[in-house]
Amino acid sequence: MYHALAFEDLLDLVNLAAAFRGRIDTAVVDSWRQTAIRMWRWLRVMTHPDGELAFFNDTAIGVAPSNGELEAYALRLGIEAPEGEPFERSGTSGQGDGGASLDTLRTGGQGGGEATFGGLRTGGDGAGSVEDADPGAGLIHLPGSGYLRLSHGPATLFLDCARIGPDYLPGHAHADQLSFELSIGARRVLVNTGIDRYGTDAERVRQRGTAAHNCVVVDGQDSAEVWSGFRVARRGYPLDLVATKSEASLEVACSHTGYRRLPGRVVHRRRWRLEAGQLLIEDRLSGRFGQAEAWFHLHPDIVVKLDDPHKARISLPDGRLIGLSIEGGSARLQPSQWRPGFGRSLDTQVVVVALNDTGLTTIWRW
């Protein structure tokens, strides 16, 4: 949301420079145009097939201009569109945080050309641009912001392997590390719950909390200490990100240290594997804890029936069916809400899976 607003501001600067030619150095205006292309590409990567943004941190529909309006504005200014069709499913090559499509990415001190940024080591061994053999399958990493997009067949998956940030002012950050969202076709299926307000009340804090996202909650605690309306105290960092792409599947694994502040010094590692007809998610916890639960929030248009604590059937409005299998935990359904924008809240359901031990596997088949 804020990226889209900043993109609009940058386009306004380009527009003003064109209206008052000669007032601003040409090199500066050219740099604005190049930055606009990268921002445009980032926006496309982080957009669901329904044309709206993925819900990470403070994001709401209807605050910023729509992607279509921003693209039309950029084109009127003569800014070159990024490669590929809008909201494309294939991997996108680019520079900076415009994203790179990958065969292999490994961070956490492995590979050459590494850079250290605030305790997170990012490797350069797999960050080159490659062509996708299958235009319907792509793995895109946005290294500057820490998000990834995986696309395979009808499935589009958005992953948060990011730092909470910015470090000096994380007022719009949520405790949502290793959360994700999933669309099948143009339908959102698994969603973070969004926000319907600002302010400093308890509900604002709850909406920023870990349980409001597709995350694992350990001992009832948030993975970052969100407090008041726009504050974060102790927080964790992502570790050991590995992303690989083969002909058959796309796979990402990452850890975070948000629970190391707890007495048991827990580290959560999550692995996603997206392949033809299914998404496999593995969660592993190292350290001591009393209770852990994985939360999977469903879009309000989705109907779910829990057959037993280890199986569920999920129906999409277009008639598609998704089967959920659970290994290493027991599931329950409880009410939840999805908040598409300020002042708007829609009833939905969440699948909450209590881990039996330190590991959980959930398989979503369509």
mmCIF file of C-alpha atoms in Angstrom:
data_model
loop_
_atom_site.group_PDB
_atom_site.id
_atom_site.type_symbol
_atom_site.label_atom_id
_atom_site.label_comp_id
_atom_site.label_asym_id
_atom_site.label_seq_id
_atom_site.Cartn_x
_atom_site.Cartn_y
_atom_site.Cartn_z
ATOM 1 C CA MET A 1 0.000 0.000 0.000
ATOM 2 C CA TYR A 2 2.671 2.483 1.009
ATOM 3 C CA HIS A 3 4.845 1.348 -1.884
ATOM 4 C CA ALA A 4 1.988 2.221 -4.242
ATOM 5 C CA LEU A 5 1.595 5.640 -2.611
ATOM 6 C CA ALA A 6 5.326 6.305 -2.924
ATOM 7 C CA PHE A 7 5.195 5.164 -6.556
ATOM 8 C CA GLU A 8 2.447 7.719 -7.200
ATOM 9 C CA ASP A 9 4.559 10.431 -5.522
ATOM 10 C CA LEU A 10 7.516 9.573 -7.748
ATOM 11 C CA LEU A 11 5.316 9.724 -10.844
ATOM 12 C CA ASP A 12 4.139 13.159 -9.696
ATOM 13 C CA LEU A 13 7.768 14.312 -9.564
ATOM 14 C CA VAL A 14 8.354 13.064 -13.110
ATOM 15 C CA ASN A 15 5.172 14.843 -14.185
ATOM 16 C CA LEU A 16 6.246 18.114 -12.553
ATOM 17 C CA ALA A 17 9.678 17.886 -14.165
ATOM 18 C CA ALA A 18 8.012 17.535 -17.560
ATOM 19 C CA ALA A 19 5.741 20.509 -16.872
ATOM 20 C CA PHE A 20 8.701 22.719 -15.879
ATOM 21 C CA ARG A 21 11.383 21.599 -18.292
ATOM 22 C CA GLY A 22 14.908 22.707 -17.546
ATOM 23 C CA ARG A 23 14.288 23.347 -13.843
ATOM 24 C CA ILE A 24 15.616 19.929 -12.752
ATOM 25 C CA ASP A 25 18.800 18.308 -14.021
ATOM 26 C CA THR A 26 18.104 15.759 -16.756
ATOM 27 C CA ALA A 27 20.224 13.117 -15.024
ATOM 28 C CA VAL A 28 18.087 13.429 -11.908
ATOM 29 C CA VAL A 29 14.859 13.025 -13.870
ATOM 30 C CA ASP A 30 16.312 10.019 -15.704
ATOM 31 C CA SER A 31 17.160 8.419 -12.360
ATOM 32 C CA TRP A 32 13.562 8.988 -11.233
ATOM 33 C CA ARG A 33 12.322 7.235 -14.361
ATOM 34 C CA GLN A 34 14.592 4.239 -13.791
ATOM 35 C CA THR A 35 13.482 4.024 -10.166
ATOM 36 C CA ALA A 36 9.855 4.179 -11.302
ATOM 37 C CA ILE A 37 10.397 1.142 -13.533
ATOM 38 C CA ARG A 38 11.802 -0.845 -10.596
ATOM 39 C CA MET A 39 8.956 0.262 -8.315
ATOM 40 C CA TRP A 40 6.455 -0.698 -10.999
ATOM 41 C CA ARG A 41 8.013 -4.149 -11.305
ATOM 42 C CA TRP A 42 7.957 -4.653 -7.509
ATOM 43 C CA LEU A 43 4.279 -3.710 -7.432
ATOM 44 C CA ARG A 44 3.483 -6.255 -10.126
ATOM 45 C CA VAL A 45 5.346 -9.004 -8.317
ATOM 46 C CA MET A 46 3.473 -8.331 -5.057
ATOM 47 C CA THR A 47 0.036 -8.298 -6.692
ATOM 48 C CA HIS A 48 -2.377 -11.228 -6.502
ATOM 49 C CA PRO A 49 -3.981 -12.489 -9.723
ATOM 50 C CA ASP A 50 -7.161 -10.671 -8.641
ATOM 51 C CA GLY A 51 -5.306 -7.384 -9.240
ATOM 52 C CA GLU A 52 -4.978 -6.339 -5.592
ATOM 53 C CA LEU A 53 -1.957 -6.321 -3.286
ATOM 54 C CA ALA A 54 -0.805 -9.121 -1.014
ATOM 55 C CA PHE A 55 -1.544 -8.372 2.658
ATOM 56 C CA PHE A 56 1.722 -8.033 4.549
ATOM 57 C CA ASN A 57 2.182 -5.419 7.291
ATOM 58 C CA ASP A 58 -0.179 -2.423 7.069
ATOM 59 C CA THR A 59 -1.904 -3.005 3.738
ATOM 60 C CA ALA A 60 -5.459 -2.121 2.787
ATOM 61 C CA ILE A 61 -7.394 -1.957 -0.456
ATOM 62 C CA GLY A 62 -8.649 1.437 -1.585
ATOM 63 C CA VAL A 63 -6.061 3.704 0.044
ATOM 64 C CA ALA A 64 -3.587 4.004 -2.820
ATOM 65 C CA PRO A 65 -4.567 4.298 -6.477
ATOM 66 C CA SER A 66 -5.207 0.949 -8.104
ATOM 67 C CA ASN A 67 -2.423 -0.783 -9.988
ATOM 68 C CA GLY A 68 -4.245 -0.105 -13.226
ATOM 69 C CA GLU A 69 -4.445 3.616 -12.477
ATOM 70 C CA LEU A 70 -0.751 3.767 -11.595
ATOM 71 C CA GLU A 71 0.245 1.869 -14.732
ATOM 72 C CA ALA A 72 -1.855 4.174 -16.910
ATOM 73 C CA TYR A 73 -0.266 7.222 -15.247
ATOM 74 C CA ALA A 74 3.248 5.863 -15.823
ATOM 75 C CA LEU A 75 2.524 5.130 -19.472
ATOM 76 C CA ARG A 76 1.160 8.643 -20.010
ATOM 77 C CA LEU A 77 4.492 9.947 -18.713
ATOM 78 C CA GLY A 78 6.351 7.830 -21.249
ATOM 79 C CA ILE A 79 7.871 5.517 -18.647
ATOM 80 C CA GLU A 80 8.843 2.165 -20.090
ATOM 81 C CA ALA A 81 6.783 -0.704 -18.730
ATOM 82 C CA PRO A 82 8.641 -3.560 -17.021
ATOM 83 C CA GLU A 83 9.154 -6.730 -19.016
ATOM 84 C CA GLY A 84 6.173 -9.053 -19.273
ATOM 85 C CA GLU A 85 2.445 -8.632 -18.969
ATOM 86 C CA PRO A 86 0.873 -6.973 -15.922
ATOM 87 C CA PHE A 87 0.660 -9.371 -12.959
ATOM 88 C CA GLU A 88 2.446 -12.031 -15.024
ATOM 89 C CA ARG A 89 2.972 -15.536 -13.663
ATOM 90 C CA SER A 90 6.450 -16.063 -15.062
ATOM 91 C CA GLY A 91 9.687 -15.123 -13.306
ATOM 92 C CA THR A 92 10.744 -11.507 -13.770
ATOM 93 C CA SER A 93 14.337 -10.543 -14.287
ATOM 94 C CA GLY A 94 15.558 -7.228 -12.999
ATOM 95 C CA GLN A 95 17.894 -5.326 -10.755
ATOM 96 C CA GLY A 96 17.667 -4.018 -7.225
ATOM 97 C CA ASP A 97 14.360 -4.771 -5.533
ATOM 98 C CA GLY A 98 12.672 -5.057 -8.884
ATOM 99 C CA GLY A 99 13.322 -8.745 -8.354
ATOM 100 C CA ALA A 100 15.269 -11.546 -9.934
ATOM 101 C CA SER A 101 13.944 -14.890 -11.135
ATOM 102 C CA LEU A 102 16.039 -17.682 -9.719
ATOM 103 C CA ASP A 103 17.151 -21.267 -10.145
ATOM 104 C CA THR A 104 18.904 -21.282 -6.748
ATOM 105 C CA LEU A 105 19.233 -18.716 -3.967
ATOM 106 C CA ARG A 106 21.019 -19.377 -0.699
ATOM 107 C CA THR A 107 21.557 -16.933 2.151
ATOM 108 C CA GLY A 108 22.977 -17.239 5.611
ATOM 109 C CA GLY A 109 26.661 -17.216 4.773
ATOM 110 C CA GLN A 110 26.716 -19.723 1.933
ATOM 111 C CA GLY A 111 27.951 -18.947 -1.564
ATOM 112 C CA GLY A 112 30.163 -16.204 -2.881
ATOM 113 C CA GLY A 113 29.673 -12.499 -3.261
ATOM 114 C CA GLU A 114 28.038 -12.183 0.108
ATOM 115 C CA ALA A 115 27.048 -8.982 1.822
ATOM 116 C CA THR A 116 26.195 -8.562 5.479
ATOM 117 C CA PHE A 117 23.231 -6.351 6.326
ATOM 118 C CA GLY A 118 22.269 -5.872 9.953
ATOM 119 C CA GLY A 119 23.068 -9.448 10.920
ATOM 120 C CA LEU A 120 21.463 -11.117 7.890
ATOM 121 C CA ARG A 121 23.983 -12.500 5.447
ATOM 122 C CA THR A 122 22.792 -12.606 1.860
ATOM 123 C CA GLY A 123 24.607 -14.788 -0.616
ATOM 124 C CA GLY A 124 25.181 -13.814 -4.215
ATOM 125 C CA ASP A 125 25.592 -17.292 -5.696
ATOM 126 C CA GLY A 126 22.100 -17.567 -7.106
ATOM 127 C CA ALA A 127 20.988 -14.011 -7.646
ATOM 128 C CA GLY A 128 21.522 -13.929 -11.398
ATOM 129 C CA SER A 129 18.678 -13.536 -13.852
ATOM 130 C CA VAL A 130 17.507 -16.672 -15.654
ATOM 131 C CA GLU A 131 14.772 -17.468 -18.140
ATOM 132 C CA ASP A 132 11.878 -19.675 -17.041
ATOM 133 C CA ALA A 133 11.468 -22.805 -19.120
ATOM 134 C CA ASP A 134 7.765 -22.800 -18.256
ATOM 135 C CA PRO A 135 6.079 -19.374 -18.349
ATOM 136 C CA GLY A 136 3.514 -20.692 -15.870
ATOM 137 C CA ALA A 137 6.157 -21.446 -13.236
ATOM 138 C CA GLY A 138 8.408 -18.866 -11.648
ATOM 139 C CA LEU A 139 10.278 -18.056 -8.474
ATOM 140 C CA ILE A 140 10.943 -14.381 -7.874
ATOM 141 C CA HIS A 141 12.959 -12.994 -4.977
ATOM 142 C CA LEU A 142 12.819 -9.336 -3.944
ATOM 143 C CA PRO A 143 16.069 -9.145 -1.966
ATOM 144 C CA GLY A 144 15.767 -5.557 -0.785
ATOM 145 C CA SER A 145 12.429 -6.153 0.900
ATOM 146 C CA GLY A 146 12.664 -9.881 1.599
ATOM 147 C CA TYR A 147 9.549 -11.153 -0.156
ATOM 148 C CA LEU A 148 9.232 -14.006 -2.636
ATOM 149 C CA ARG A 149 6.617 -14.937 -5.193
ATOM 150 C CA LEU A 150 6.169 -18.497 -6.447
ATOM 151 C CA SER A 151 3.898 -19.383 -9.360
ATOM 152 C CA HIS A 152 3.149 -22.883 -10.641
ATOM 153 C CA GLY A 153 0.122 -23.697 -12.765
ATOM 154 C CA PRO A 154 -2.960 -22.029 -11.222
ATOM 155 C CA ALA A 155 -1.226 -21.378 -7.883
ATOM 156 C CA THR A 156 0.424 -18.118 -6.827
ATOM 157 C CA LEU A 157 2.214 -18.026 -3.476
ATOM 158 C CA PHE A 158 3.590 -14.965 -1.663
ATOM 159 C CA LEU A 159 6.145 -15.480 1.128
ATOM 160 C CA ASP A 160 7.390 -13.132 3.847
ATOM 161 C CA CYS A 161 11.050 -13.910 4.565
ATOM 162 C CA ALA A 162 11.708 -10.284 5.450
ATOM 163 C CA ARG A 163 13.175 -8.356 8.328
ATOM 164 C CA ILE A 164 10.809 -6.242 10.360
ATOM 165 C CA GLY A 165 11.542 -2.788 9.163
ATOM 166 C CA PRO A 166 12.681 -0.260 8.820
ATOM 167 C CA ASP A 167 14.650 -0.885 12.015
ATOM 168 C CA TYR A 168 14.545 2.749 13.076
ATOM 169 C CA LEU A 169 10.781 3.219 12.561
ATOM 170 C CA PRO A 170 8.817 -0.042 12.210
ATOM 171 C CA GLY A 171 5.461 1.583 12.930
ATOM 172 C CA HIS A 172 3.618 -0.171 10.097
ATOM 173 C CA ALA A 173 5.271 -3.568 10.666
ATOM 174 C CA HIS A 174 3.423 -6.675 11.836
ATOM 175 C CA ALA A 175 4.650 -9.757 13.692
ATOM 176 C CA ASP A 176 4.230 -11.751 10.496
ATOM 177 C CA GLN A 177 7.613 -13.312 9.687
ATOM 178 C CA LEU A 178 7.299 -16.483 7.583
ATOM 179 C CA SER A 179 3.655 -15.736 6.863
ATOM 180 C CA PHE A 180 2.319 -16.344 3.363
ATOM 181 C CA GLU A 181 -0.696 -15.945 1.097
ATOM 182 C CA LEU A 182 -2.026 -18.306 -1.590
ATOM 183 C CA SER A 183 -4.226 -17.728 -4.618
ATOM 184 C CA ILE A 184 -5.602 -20.455 -6.891
ATOM 185 C CA GLY A 185 -6.456 -18.891 -10.217
ATOM 186 C CA ALA A 186 -7.889 -15.470 -9.467
ATOM 187 C CA ARG A 187 -9.236 -16.589 -6.070
ATOM 188 C CA ARG A 188 -7.501 -15.826 -2.788
ATOM 189 C CA VAL A 189 -7.510 -18.916 -0.607
ATOM 190 C CA LEU A 190 -5.109 -18.396 2.327
ATOM 191 C CA VAL A 191 -4.849 -14.805 3.502
ATOM 192 C CA ASN A 192 -3.332 -12.692 6.223
ATOM 193 C CA THR A 193 -6.204 -10.928 7.924
ATOM 194 C CA GLY A 194 -5.350 -7.298 7.111
ATOM 195 C CA ILE A 195 -6.262 -4.172 9.043
ATOM 196 C CA ASP A 196 -9.435 -2.140 9.458
ATOM 197 C CA ARG A 197 -8.076 0.643 11.691
ATOM 198 C CA TYR A 198 -5.160 2.619 13.033
ATOM 199 C CA GLY A 199 -4.977 3.998 16.561
ATOM 200 C CA THR A 200 -3.645 2.593 19.819
ATOM 201 C CA ASP A 201 -6.389 0.270 21.071
ATOM 202 C CA ALA A 202 -6.027 -3.433 21.844
ATOM 203 C CA GLU A 203 -7.653 -4.457 18.570
ATOM 204 C CA ARG A 204 -5.006 -2.572 16.584
ATOM 205 C CA VAL A 205 -2.312 -4.505 18.468
ATOM 206 C CA ARG A 206 -4.144 -7.800 17.881
ATOM 207 C CA GLN A 207 -4.384 -7.149 14.144
ATOM 208 C CA ARG A 208 -0.600 -6.692 14.050
ATOM 209 C CA GLY A 209 -0.031 -9.870 16.074
ATOM 210 C CA THR A 210 1.254 -13.219 14.850
ATOM 211 C CA ALA A 211 -2.066 -15.066 15.202
ATOM 212 C CA ALA A 212 -3.655 -12.663 12.700
ATOM 213 C CA HIS A 213 -1.347 -14.089 10.027
ATOM 214 C CA ASN A 214 -0.573 -17.470 8.480
ATOM 215 C CA CYS A 215 2.160 -18.139 11.019
ATOM 216 C CA VAL A 216 3.188 -20.409 13.875
ATOM 217 C CA VAL A 217 2.457 -19.026 17.360
ATOM 218 C CA VAL A 218 4.671 -20.322 20.192
ATOM 219 C CA ASP A 219 3.381 -20.286 23.777
ATOM 220 C CA GLY A 220 0.768 -17.695 22.869
ATOM 221 C CA GLN A 221 3.408 -15.069 22.110
ATOM 222 C CA ASP A 222 3.926 -12.829 19.093
ATOM 223 C CA SER A 223 7.081 -13.349 17.042
ATOM 224 C CA ALA A 224 7.811 -9.641 17.533
ATOM 225 C CA GLU A 225 6.768 -7.416 20.408
ATOM 226 C CA VAL A 226 4.266 -5.155 18.673
ATOM 227 C CA TRP A 227 2.780 -2.645 21.093
ATOM 228 C CA SER A 228 0.719 0.535 21.061
ATOM 229 C CA GLY A 229 -0.418 1.433 17.559
ATOM 230 C CA PHE A 230 2.902 1.892 15.798
ATOM 231 C CA ARG A 231 5.655 0.421 17.953
ATOM 232 C CA VAL A 232 7.841 -2.706 17.925
ATOM 233 C CA ALA A 233 10.207 -3.697 20.737
ATOM 234 C CA ARG A 234 12.169 -6.955 20.553
ATOM 235 C CA ARG A 235 11.950 -8.644 17.186
ATOM 236 C CA GLY A 236 13.558 -11.552 15.325
ATOM 237 C CA TYR A 237 15.468 -11.764 12.079
ATOM 238 C CA PRO A 238 15.288 -14.131 9.122
ATOM 239 C CA LEU A 239 18.030 -16.739 8.796
ATOM 240 C CA ASP A 240 19.268 -19.248 6.227
ATOM 241 C CA LEU A 241 16.960 -18.509 3.324
ATOM 242 C CA VAL A 242 17.242 -21.152 0.595
ATOM 243 C CA ALA A 243 15.172 -21.046 -2.606
ATOM 244 C CA THR A 244 15.421 -23.566 -5.434
ATOM 245 C CA LYS A 245 13.583 -24.198 -8.670
ATOM 246 C CA SER A 246 13.456 -27.454 -10.615
ATOM 247 C CA GLU A 247 11.330 -28.642 -13.501
ATOM 248 C CA ALA A 248 8.905 -30.243 -11.068
ATOM 249 C CA SER A 249 8.730 -27.874 -8.113
ATOM 250 C CA LEU A 250 9.573 -24.575 -6.457
ATOM 251 C CA GLU A 251 10.923 -24.707 -2.925
ATOM 252 C CA VAL A 252 11.764 -22.101 -0.282
ATOM 253 C CA ALA A 253 12.963 -22.590 3.292
ATOM 254 C CA CYS A 254 13.719 -19.940 5.905
ATOM 255 C CA SER A 255 14.058 -19.570 9.677
ATOM 256 C CA HIS A 256 13.372 -16.680 12.023
ATOM 257 C CA THR A 257 14.598 -15.867 15.518
ATOM 258 C CA GLY A 258 11.554 -14.030 16.841
ATOM 259 C CA TYR A 259 11.010 -16.574 19.631
ATOM 260 C CA ARG A 260 14.600 -16.730 20.833
ATOM 261 C CA ARG A 261 13.713 -14.090 23.420
ATOM 262 C CA LEU A 262 11.510 -16.709 25.156
ATOM 263 C CA PRO A 263 13.036 -18.921 27.887
ATOM 264 C CA GLY A 264 13.269 -21.907 25.521
ATOM 265 C CA ARG A 265 15.049 -19.851 22.822
ATOM 266 C CA VAL A 266 12.895 -21.294 20.045
ATOM 267 C CA VAL A 267 13.805 -20.914 16.364
ATOM 268 C CA HIS A 268 11.088 -21.557 13.772
ATOM 269 C CA ARG A 269 11.978 -22.936 10.348
ATOM 270 C CA ARG A 270 9.372 -23.214 7.589
ATOM 271 C CA ARG A 271 9.674 -24.900 4.203
ATOM 272 C CA TRP A 272 7.253 -24.423 1.315
ATOM 273 C CA ARG A 273 7.250 -26.727 -1.721
ATOM 274 C CA LEU A 274 4.927 -25.774 -4.572
ATOM 275 C CA GLU A 275 4.442 -28.320 -7.336
ATOM 276 C CA ALA A 276 1.769 -29.521 -9.730
ATOM 277 C CA GLY A 277 -1.504 -29.700 -7.838
ATOM 278 C CA GLN A 278 -0.252 -29.186 -4.310
ATOM 279 C CA LEU A 279 1.510 -27.042 -1.712
ATOM 280 C CA LEU A 280 3.470 -28.764 1.050
ATOM 281 C CA ILE A 281 4.405 -26.771 4.169
ATOM 282 C CA GLU A 282 6.765 -28.100 6.817
ATOM 283 C CA ASP A 283 7.209 -26.315 10.150
ATOM 284 C CA ARG A 284 10.021 -27.233 12.533
ATOM 285 C CA LEU A 285 10.694 -25.768 15.977
ATOM 286 C CA SER A 286 14.005 -26.080 17.787
ATOM 287 C CA GLY A 287 14.224 -25.181 21.465
ATOM 288 C CA ARG A 288 11.913 -25.656 24.440
ATOM 289 C CA PHE A 289 8.250 -24.647 24.422
ATOM 290 C CA GLY A 290 4.975 -25.647 25.981
ATOM 291 C CA GLN A 291 2.547 -25.170 23.106
ATOM 292 C CA ALA A 292 2.705 -24.220 19.437
ATOM 293 C CA GLU A 293 -0.063 -23.614 16.910
ATOM 294 C CA ALA A 294 -0.045 -22.976 13.167
ATOM 295 C CA TRP A 295 -2.728 -20.579 11.942
ATOM 296 C CA PHE A 296 -4.147 -20.768 8.396
ATOM 297 C CA HIS A 297 -6.692 -18.034 7.666
ATOM 298 C CA LEU A 298 -9.141 -18.550 4.802
ATOM 299 C CA HIS A 299 -10.637 -15.902 2.533
ATOM 300 C CA PRO A 300 -14.329 -15.219 3.312
ATOM 301 C CA ASP A 301 -15.425 -16.705 -0.045
ATOM 302 C CA ILE A 302 -13.912 -20.068 0.887
ATOM 303 C CA VAL A 303 -15.971 -22.843 2.513
ATOM 304 C CA VAL A 304 -14.144 -25.319 4.754
ATOM 305 C CA LYS A 305 -15.309 -28.551 6.382
ATOM 306 C CA LEU A 306 -13.140 -30.360 8.914
ATOM 307 C CA ASP A 307 -13.634 -34.121 8.448
ATOM 308 C CA ASP A 308 -11.456 -34.998 11.439
ATOM 309 C CA PRO A 309 -8.506 -33.355 13.229
ATOM 310 C CA HIS A 310 -6.209 -34.416 10.370
ATOM 311 C CA LYS A 311 -8.263 -33.748 7.222
ATOM 312 C CA ALA A 312 -10.286 -30.881 5.798
ATOM 313 C CA ARG A 313 -12.130 -30.153 2.558
ATOM 314 C CA ILE A 314 -12.062 -26.648 1.131
ATOM 315 C CA SER A 315 -14.417 -25.388 -1.588
ATOM 316 C CA LEU A 316 -13.755 -22.380 -3.822
ATOM 317 C CA PRO A 317 -16.556 -20.331 -5.403
ATOM 318 C CA ASP A 318 -15.579 -21.560 -8.883
ATOM 319 C CA GLY A 319 -16.118 -25.189 -7.860
ATOM 320 C CA ARG A 320 -12.482 -26.122 -7.276
ATOM 321 C CA LEU A 321 -11.837 -28.353 -4.298
ATOM 322 C CA ILE A 322 -8.757 -28.369 -2.073
ATOM 323 C CA GLY A 323 -7.956 -31.215 0.281
ATOM 324 C CA LEU A 324 -5.930 -30.496 3.412
ATOM 325 C CA SER A 325 -3.908 -33.264 5.078
ATOM 326 C CA ILE A 326 -2.231 -32.708 8.454
ATOM 327 C CA GLU A 327 0.673 -34.716 9.864
ATOM 328 C CA GLY A 328 2.079 -33.977 13.308
ATOM 329 C CA GLY A 329 -0.816 -31.949 14.656
ATOM 330 C CA SER A 330 -4.557 -31.719 15.316
ATOM 331 C CA ALA A 331 -6.773 -29.100 13.703
ATOM 332 C CA ARG A 332 -9.772 -27.138 14.830
ATOM 333 C CA LEU A 333 -11.863 -24.464 13.141
ATOM 334 C CA GLN A 334 -12.640 -21.161 14.757
ATOM 335 C CA PRO A 335 -14.095 -17.828 13.624
ATOM 336 C CA SER A 336 -11.797 -15.244 12.116
ATOM 337 C CA GLN A 337 -12.110 -12.024 10.154
ATOM 338 C CA TRP A 338 -10.610 -10.686 6.950
ATOM 339 C CA ARG A 339 -10.236 -6.917 6.699
ATOM 340 C CA PRO A 340 -9.951 -5.685 3.105
ATOM 341 C CA GLY A 341 -9.805 -2.026 4.098
ATOM 342 C CA PHE A 342 -10.296 0.606 6.754
ATOM 343 C CA GLY A 343 -13.683 0.269 8.435
ATOM 344 C CA ARG A 344 -14.385 -3.059 6.710
ATOM 345 C CA SER A 345 -14.346 -6.492 8.332
ATOM 346 C CA LEU A 346 -15.740 -9.731 6.878
ATOM 347 C CA ASP A 347 -16.387 -12.941 8.800
ATOM 348 C CA THR A 348 -14.369 -15.986 7.809
ATOM 349 C CA GLN A 349 -12.721 -19.041 9.386
ATOM 350 C CA VAL A 350 -9.228 -20.065 10.403
ATOM 351 C CA VAL A 351 -7.766 -23.560 10.604
ATOM 352 C CA VAL A 352 -5.684 -23.722 13.802
ATOM 353 C CA VAL A 353 -3.359 -26.718 14.066
ATOM 354 C CA ALA A 354 -1.859 -27.597 17.448
ATOM 355 C CA LEU A 355 1.540 -29.225 16.998
ATOM 356 C CA ASN A 356 1.972 -32.615 18.665
ATOM 357 C CA ASP A 357 5.707 -32.144 18.986
ATOM 358 C CA THR A 358 8.371 -30.077 17.219
ATOM 359 C CA GLY A 359 7.299 -30.751 13.627
ATOM 360 C CA LEU A 360 4.204 -30.231 11.478
ATOM 361 C CA THR A 361 3.456 -31.000 7.822
ATOM 362 C CA THR A 362 0.391 -29.643 6.043
ATOM 363 C CA ILE A 363 -0.372 -30.603 2.442
ATOM 364 C CA TRP A 364 -2.865 -28.618 0.375
ATOM 365 C CA ARG A 365 -3.987 -30.532 -2.768
ATOM 366 C CA TRP A 366 -6.141 -29.161 -5.603
#
